Coordinates of C-alpha atoms and ligand atoms in Angstrom, one line a residue:
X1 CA -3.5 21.6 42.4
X2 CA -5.8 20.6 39.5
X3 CA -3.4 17.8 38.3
X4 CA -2.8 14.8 39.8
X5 CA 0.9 16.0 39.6
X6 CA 2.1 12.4 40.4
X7 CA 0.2 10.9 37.5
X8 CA 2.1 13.6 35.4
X9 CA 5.4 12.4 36.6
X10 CA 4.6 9.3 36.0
X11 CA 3.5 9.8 32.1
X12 CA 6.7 12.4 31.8
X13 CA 9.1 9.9 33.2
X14 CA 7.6 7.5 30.7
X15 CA 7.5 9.4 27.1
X16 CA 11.5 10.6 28.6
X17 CA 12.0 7.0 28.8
X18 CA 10.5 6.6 24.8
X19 CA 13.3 9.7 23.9
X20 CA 16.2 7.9 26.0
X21 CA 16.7 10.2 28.8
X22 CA 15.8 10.1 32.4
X23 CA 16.0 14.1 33.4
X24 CA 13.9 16.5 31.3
X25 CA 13.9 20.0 31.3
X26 CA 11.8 22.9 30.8
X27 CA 11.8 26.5 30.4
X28 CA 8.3 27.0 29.0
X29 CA 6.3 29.3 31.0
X30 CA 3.1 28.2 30.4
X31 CA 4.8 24.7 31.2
X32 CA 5.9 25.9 34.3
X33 CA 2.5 27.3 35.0
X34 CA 0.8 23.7 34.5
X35 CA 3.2 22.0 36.5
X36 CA 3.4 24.0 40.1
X37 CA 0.7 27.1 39.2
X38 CA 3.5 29.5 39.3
X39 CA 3.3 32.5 36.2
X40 CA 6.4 33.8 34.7
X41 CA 6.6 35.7 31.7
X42 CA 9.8 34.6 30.3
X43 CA 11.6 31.9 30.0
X44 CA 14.5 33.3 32.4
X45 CA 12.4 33.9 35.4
X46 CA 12.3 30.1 36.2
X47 CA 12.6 26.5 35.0
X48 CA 11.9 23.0 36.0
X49 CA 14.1 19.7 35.8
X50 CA 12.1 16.9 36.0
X51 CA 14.5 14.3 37.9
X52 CA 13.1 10.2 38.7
X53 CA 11.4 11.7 41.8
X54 CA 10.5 15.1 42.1
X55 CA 10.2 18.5 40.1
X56 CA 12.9 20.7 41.0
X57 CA 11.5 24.4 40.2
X58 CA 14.3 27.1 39.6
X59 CA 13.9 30.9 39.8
X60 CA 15.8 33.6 40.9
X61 CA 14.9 35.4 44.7
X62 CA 11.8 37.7 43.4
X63 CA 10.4 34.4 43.7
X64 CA 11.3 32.9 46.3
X65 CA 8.8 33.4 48.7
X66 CA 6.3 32.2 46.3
X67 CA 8.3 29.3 44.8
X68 CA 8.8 28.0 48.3
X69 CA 5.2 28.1 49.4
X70 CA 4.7 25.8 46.0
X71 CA 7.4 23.3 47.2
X72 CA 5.7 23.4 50.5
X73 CA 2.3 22.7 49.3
X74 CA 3.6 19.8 46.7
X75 CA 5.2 17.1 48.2
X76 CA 6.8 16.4 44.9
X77 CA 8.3 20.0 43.8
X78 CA 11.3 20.8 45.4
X79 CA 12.1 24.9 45.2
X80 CA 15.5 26.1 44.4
X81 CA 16.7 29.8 44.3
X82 CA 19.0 30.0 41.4
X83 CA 22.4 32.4 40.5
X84 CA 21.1 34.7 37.8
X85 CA 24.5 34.8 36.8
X86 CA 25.1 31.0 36.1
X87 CA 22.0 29.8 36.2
X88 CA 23.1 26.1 34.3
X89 CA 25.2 25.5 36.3
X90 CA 23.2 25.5 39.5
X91 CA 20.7 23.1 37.4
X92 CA 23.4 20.8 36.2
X93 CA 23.8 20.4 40.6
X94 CA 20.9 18.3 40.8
X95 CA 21.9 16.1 37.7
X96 CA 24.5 12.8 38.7
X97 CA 27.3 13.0 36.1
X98 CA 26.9 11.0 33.2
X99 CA 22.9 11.3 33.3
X100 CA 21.3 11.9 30.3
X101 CA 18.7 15.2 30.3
X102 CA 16.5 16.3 27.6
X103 CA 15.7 19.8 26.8
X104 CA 12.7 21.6 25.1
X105 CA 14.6 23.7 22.7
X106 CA 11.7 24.0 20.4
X107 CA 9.7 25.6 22.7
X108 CA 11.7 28.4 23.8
X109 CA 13.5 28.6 20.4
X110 CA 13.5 32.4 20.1
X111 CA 15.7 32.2 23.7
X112 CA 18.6 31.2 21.7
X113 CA 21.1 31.7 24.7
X114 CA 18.7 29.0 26.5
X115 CA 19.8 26.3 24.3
X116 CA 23.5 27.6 23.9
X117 CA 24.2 27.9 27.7
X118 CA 22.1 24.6 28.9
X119 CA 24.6 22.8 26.3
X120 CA 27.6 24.3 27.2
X121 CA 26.6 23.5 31.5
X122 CA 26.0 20.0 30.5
X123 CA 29.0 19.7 29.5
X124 CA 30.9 20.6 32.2
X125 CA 29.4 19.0 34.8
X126 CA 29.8 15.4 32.0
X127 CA 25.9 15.1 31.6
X128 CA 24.6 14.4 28.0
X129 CA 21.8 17.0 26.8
X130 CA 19.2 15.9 24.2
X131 CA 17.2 18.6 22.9
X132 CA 13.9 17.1 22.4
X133 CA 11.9 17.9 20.0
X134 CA 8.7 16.0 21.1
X135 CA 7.5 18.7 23.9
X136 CA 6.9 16.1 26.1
X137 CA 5.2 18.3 29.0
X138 CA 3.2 19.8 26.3
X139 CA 2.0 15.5 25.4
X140 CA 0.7 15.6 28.8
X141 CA -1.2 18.9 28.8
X142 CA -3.7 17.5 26.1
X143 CA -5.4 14.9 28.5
X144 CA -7.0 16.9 31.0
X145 CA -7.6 15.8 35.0
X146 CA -11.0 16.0 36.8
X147 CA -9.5 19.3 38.5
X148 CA -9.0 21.0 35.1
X149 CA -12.3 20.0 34.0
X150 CA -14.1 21.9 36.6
X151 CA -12.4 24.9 36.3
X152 CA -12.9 24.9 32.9
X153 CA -16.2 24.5 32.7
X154 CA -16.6 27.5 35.2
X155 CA -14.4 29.5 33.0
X156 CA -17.3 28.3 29.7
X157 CA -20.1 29.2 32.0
X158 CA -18.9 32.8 32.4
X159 CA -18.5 32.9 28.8
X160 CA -21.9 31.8 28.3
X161 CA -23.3 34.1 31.0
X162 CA -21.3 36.9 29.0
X163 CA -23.1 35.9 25.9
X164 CA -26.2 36.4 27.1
X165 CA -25.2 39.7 28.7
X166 CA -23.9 40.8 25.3
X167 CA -26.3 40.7 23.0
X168 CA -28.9 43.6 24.4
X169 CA -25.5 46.2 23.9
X170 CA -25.7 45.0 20.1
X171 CA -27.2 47.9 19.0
X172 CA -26.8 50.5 15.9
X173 CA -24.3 53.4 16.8
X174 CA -22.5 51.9 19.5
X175 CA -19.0 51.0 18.7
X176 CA -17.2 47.4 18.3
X177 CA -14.8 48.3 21.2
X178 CA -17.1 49.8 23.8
X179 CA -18.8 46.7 23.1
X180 CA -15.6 44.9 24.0
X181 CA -14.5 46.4 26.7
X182 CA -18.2 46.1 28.3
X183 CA -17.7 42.7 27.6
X184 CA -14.3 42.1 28.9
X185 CA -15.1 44.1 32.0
X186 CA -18.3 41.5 32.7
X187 CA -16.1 38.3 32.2
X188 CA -13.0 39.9 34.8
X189 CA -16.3 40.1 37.2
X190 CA -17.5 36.9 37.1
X191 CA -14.5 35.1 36.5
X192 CA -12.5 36.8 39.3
X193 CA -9.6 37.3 37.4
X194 CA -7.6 40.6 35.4
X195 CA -6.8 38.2 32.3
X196 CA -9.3 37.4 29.5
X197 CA -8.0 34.4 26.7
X198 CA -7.2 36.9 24.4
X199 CA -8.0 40.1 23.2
X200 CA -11.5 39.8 22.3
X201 CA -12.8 40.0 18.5
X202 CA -16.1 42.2 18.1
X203 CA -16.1 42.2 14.3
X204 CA -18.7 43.6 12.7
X205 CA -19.8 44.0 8.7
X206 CA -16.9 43.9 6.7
X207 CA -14.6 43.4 9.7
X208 CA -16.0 40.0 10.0
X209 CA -14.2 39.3 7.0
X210 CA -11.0 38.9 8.9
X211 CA -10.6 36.0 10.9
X212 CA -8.5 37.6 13.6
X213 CA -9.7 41.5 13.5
X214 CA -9.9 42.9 17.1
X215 CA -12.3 45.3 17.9
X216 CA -11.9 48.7 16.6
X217 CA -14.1 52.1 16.5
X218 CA -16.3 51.3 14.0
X219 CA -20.2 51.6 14.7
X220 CA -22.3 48.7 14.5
X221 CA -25.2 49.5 11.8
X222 CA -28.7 48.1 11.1
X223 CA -28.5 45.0 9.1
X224 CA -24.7 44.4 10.4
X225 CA -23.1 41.1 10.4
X226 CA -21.2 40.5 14.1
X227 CA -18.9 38.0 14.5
X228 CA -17.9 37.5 18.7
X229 CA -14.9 35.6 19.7
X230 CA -13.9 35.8 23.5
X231 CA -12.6 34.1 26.4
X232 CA -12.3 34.7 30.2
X233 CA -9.4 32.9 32.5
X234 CA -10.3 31.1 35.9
X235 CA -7.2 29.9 37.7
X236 CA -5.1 29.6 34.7
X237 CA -7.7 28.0 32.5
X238 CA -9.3 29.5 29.7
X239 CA -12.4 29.7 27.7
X240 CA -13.2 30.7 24.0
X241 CA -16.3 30.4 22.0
X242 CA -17.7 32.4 18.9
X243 CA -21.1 33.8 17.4
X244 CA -21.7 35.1 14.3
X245 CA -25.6 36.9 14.7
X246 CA -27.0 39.6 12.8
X247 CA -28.6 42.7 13.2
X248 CA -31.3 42.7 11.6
X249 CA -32.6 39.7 9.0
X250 CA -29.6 38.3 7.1
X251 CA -29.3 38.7 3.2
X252 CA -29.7 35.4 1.5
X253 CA -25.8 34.9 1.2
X254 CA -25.6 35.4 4.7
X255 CA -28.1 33.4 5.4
X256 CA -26.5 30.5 3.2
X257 CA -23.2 30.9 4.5
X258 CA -24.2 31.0 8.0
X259 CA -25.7 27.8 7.8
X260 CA -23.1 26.4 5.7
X261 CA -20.9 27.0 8.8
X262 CA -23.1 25.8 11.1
X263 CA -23.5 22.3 9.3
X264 CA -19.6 21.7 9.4
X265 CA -19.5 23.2 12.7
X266 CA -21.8 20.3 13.6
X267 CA -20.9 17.7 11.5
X268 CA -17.0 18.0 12.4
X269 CA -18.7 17.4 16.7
X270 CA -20.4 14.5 15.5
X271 CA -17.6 12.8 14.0
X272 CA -15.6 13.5 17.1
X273 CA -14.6 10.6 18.6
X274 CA -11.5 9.0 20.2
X275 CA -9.4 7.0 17.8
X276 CA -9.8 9.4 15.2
X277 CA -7.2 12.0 14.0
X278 CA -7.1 16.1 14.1
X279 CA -6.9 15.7 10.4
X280 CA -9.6 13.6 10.1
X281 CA -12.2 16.1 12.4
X282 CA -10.6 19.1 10.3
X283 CA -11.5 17.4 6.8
X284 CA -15.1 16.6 8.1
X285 CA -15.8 20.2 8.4
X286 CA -12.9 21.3 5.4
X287 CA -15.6 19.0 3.0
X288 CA -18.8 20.5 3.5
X289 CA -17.4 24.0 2.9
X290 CA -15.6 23.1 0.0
X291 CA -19.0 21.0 -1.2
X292 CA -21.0 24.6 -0.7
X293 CA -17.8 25.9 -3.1
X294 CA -16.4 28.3 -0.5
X295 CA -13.5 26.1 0.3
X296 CA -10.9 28.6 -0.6
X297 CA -12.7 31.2 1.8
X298 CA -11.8 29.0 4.9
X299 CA -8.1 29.9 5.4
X300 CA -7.5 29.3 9.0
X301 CA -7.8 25.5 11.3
X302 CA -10.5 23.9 12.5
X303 CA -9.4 23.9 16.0
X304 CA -7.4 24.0 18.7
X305 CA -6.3 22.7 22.1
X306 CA -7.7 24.8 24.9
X307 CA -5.9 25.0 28.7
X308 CA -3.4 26.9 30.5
X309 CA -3.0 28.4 27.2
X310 CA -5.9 29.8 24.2
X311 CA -4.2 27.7 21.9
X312 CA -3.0 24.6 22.7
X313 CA -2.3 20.9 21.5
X314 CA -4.0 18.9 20.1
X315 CA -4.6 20.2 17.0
X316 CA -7.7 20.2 14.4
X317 CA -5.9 21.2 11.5
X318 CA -5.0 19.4 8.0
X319 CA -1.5 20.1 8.6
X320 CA 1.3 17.8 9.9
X321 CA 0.5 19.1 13.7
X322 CA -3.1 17.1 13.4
X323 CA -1.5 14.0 13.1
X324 CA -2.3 13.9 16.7
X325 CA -4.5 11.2 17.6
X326 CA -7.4 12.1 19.8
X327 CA -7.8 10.9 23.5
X328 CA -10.4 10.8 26.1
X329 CA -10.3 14.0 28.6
X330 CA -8.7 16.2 25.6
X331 CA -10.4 19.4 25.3
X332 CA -10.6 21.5 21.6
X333 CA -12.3 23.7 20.2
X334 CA -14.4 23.1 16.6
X335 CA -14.4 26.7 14.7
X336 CA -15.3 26.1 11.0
X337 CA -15.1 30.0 9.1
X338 CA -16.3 31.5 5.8
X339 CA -14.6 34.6 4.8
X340 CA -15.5 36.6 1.7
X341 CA -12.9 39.4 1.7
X342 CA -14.4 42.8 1.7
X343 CA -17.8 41.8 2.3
X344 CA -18.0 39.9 5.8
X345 CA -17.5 36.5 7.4
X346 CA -18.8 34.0 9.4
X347 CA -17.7 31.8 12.0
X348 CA -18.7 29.4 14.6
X349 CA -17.0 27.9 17.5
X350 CA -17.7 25.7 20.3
X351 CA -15.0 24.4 22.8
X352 CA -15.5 20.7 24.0
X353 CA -13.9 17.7 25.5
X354 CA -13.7 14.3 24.4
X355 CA -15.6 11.7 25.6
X356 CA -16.3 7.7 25.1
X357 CA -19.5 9.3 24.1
X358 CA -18.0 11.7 21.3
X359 CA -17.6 15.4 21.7
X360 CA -19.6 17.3 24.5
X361 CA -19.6 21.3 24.0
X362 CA -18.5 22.7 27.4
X363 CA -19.9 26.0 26.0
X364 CA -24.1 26.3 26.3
X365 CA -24.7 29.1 24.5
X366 CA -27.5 29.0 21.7
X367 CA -26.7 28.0 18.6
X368 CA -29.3 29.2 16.3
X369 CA -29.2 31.7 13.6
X370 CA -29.3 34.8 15.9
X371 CA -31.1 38.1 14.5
X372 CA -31.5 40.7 17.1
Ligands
LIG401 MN1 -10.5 29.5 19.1

């Protein structure tokens, strides 16, 4: 396990406490995964209730070889193989009558029968259901353990490694996606595992100009403009980092917006620091490119929460959702863009985790202005 899974009870059992119940339950995969390191893909192949003492994990029998191996490794997860048919029901079991239990609604709110069903079970067996809307388990994820960091800093040194690999295949007349999938077939190498973070983004002249373009059959050219976001997955933990290098020397716009980029990139790391707010890291970085008069060409956050999942809490964003106050052991990414539709884009990200000491990249790569 890389949590200290009785520490997580205990800061559960405390926010379900702030929210005035004492069970919680969840049905959010990649919940589920953090807790007992079991991966579902849907919210009806298993579920946890989190009672005063243990983790009860649900799931139906394809699983139960492999949820019962959990419960035997985890002293604190106890394994039960639930009726397909009334699933609820069997849940409401292992909750004393007139108990309260809060449920994550919001995070599984496109499995409307979730919420509908749960409801309608705790009210049969006389147990009141609050449907939370704090994702509680989701609190907990931010503040990473010792045994999260380590995998995750294996998982950025593949991505570094991949870095370096990458750059040699950056060459006129090969395509984005061959570059891709050499790429992504390095990273499942080192990393031991099938999964990458996300489909990876080789986007090259005017593709760069959209944030989230994959990687498609278009040849890179002299003097192209290549923007590289990827990730690889160790043990359930992810990585993601980006590099915008040229082929080629950069035109003097390039040139200006690349560093424009790179000096929020930077400034928004430096003013990293416990105590402060998403928003406030987000408007660090949201200033200077506003300042260099390409504000309305940033268009996306400034970061995001990295774990069991790409995009995570907390988050780095002027929005309501960085209201979130940053802690010690959180780990986010900073990825300041500038976009200039139809022409090409730039952006820079570094993944990091908070420490007393400020931000510290977890991902080594070079940071220069890159021409190849
Ligand atoms: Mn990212």
């Amino acid at each position: 396990m890389k949590i200290d899974l009785r520490q997580v009870h205990k800061r559960i059992t405390r926010l379900c406490q702030q929210h005035n119940v004492t069970y919680l339950a969840t049905a959010n995969p990649n919940h589920v995964l953090y807790l007992t390191g079991l991966s579902v893909h849907s919210p009806m192949d298993a579920f946890i209730l989190i009672t005063p003492s243990w983790f009860i994990l649900f799931s139906d029998d394809r699983y139960r070889g492999t949820i019962d191996a959990i419960a035997d490794r985890n002293p604190l997860i106890k394994s039960v193989v639930w009726n397909r048919l009334d699933l609820y029901t069997d849940v409401m079991k292992h909750v004393p009558q007139g108990a309260s239990v809060g449920f994550e609604g919001a995070s599984v709110h496109s499995f409307y029968s979730y919420v509908l069903n749960f409801r309608k079970a705790a009210q049969a067996r006389g147990v009141i259901a609050r449907n939370i809307k704090a994702d509680i388990v989701g609190a907990v994820r931010m503040v990473k353990f010792p045994g999260e960091m380590a995998v995750l800093k294996r998982a950025f040194q593949v991505s570094d490694r991949a870095y370096e690999y990458v750059l040699p295949l950056l060459k006129p007349g090969v395509t984005e996606l061959s570059v891709a999938q050499k790429l992504n077939a390095f990273m499942r190498e080192q990393s031991g595992s099938d999964e990458i973070s996300f489909a990876t983004i080789i986007a090259s002249g005017p593709h760069s100009a959209t944030p989230h373009a994959t990687a498609g059959q278009r040849k890179l050219r002299k003097r192209d403009i290549i923007t590289l976001d990827f990730g690889c997955v160790i043990e359930n933990y992810r990585s993601d980092m980006t590099r915008t290098v040229f082929i080629g020397k950069p035109t003097a716009l390039q040139q200006n917006i690349w560093e424009t980029v790179f000096n929020a990139q930077q400034a928004a790391e430096h003013a990293a620091s416990i105590g402060l707010t998403g928003n406030d890291v987000d408007a660090v970085a949201r200033q200077i490119i506003e300042d260099s008069g390409y504000g309305d060409f940033f268009n996306h956050s400034t970061g995001h929460g990295v774990g069991v999942e790409t995009h995570e809490r907390p988050y780095i964003t002027p929005s309501k959702v960085g209201k979130n106050v940053l802690e010690e052991n959180q780990v986010f990414t900073i990825e300041p863009g500038i976009y200039l539709p139809g022409q090409f884009g730039v952006r820079i990200e570094n993944t990091g985790v908070m420490t007393k000491r400020g931000f510290v990249s977890l991902c080594k790569s070079d940071m220069e202005l890159t021409v190849l």
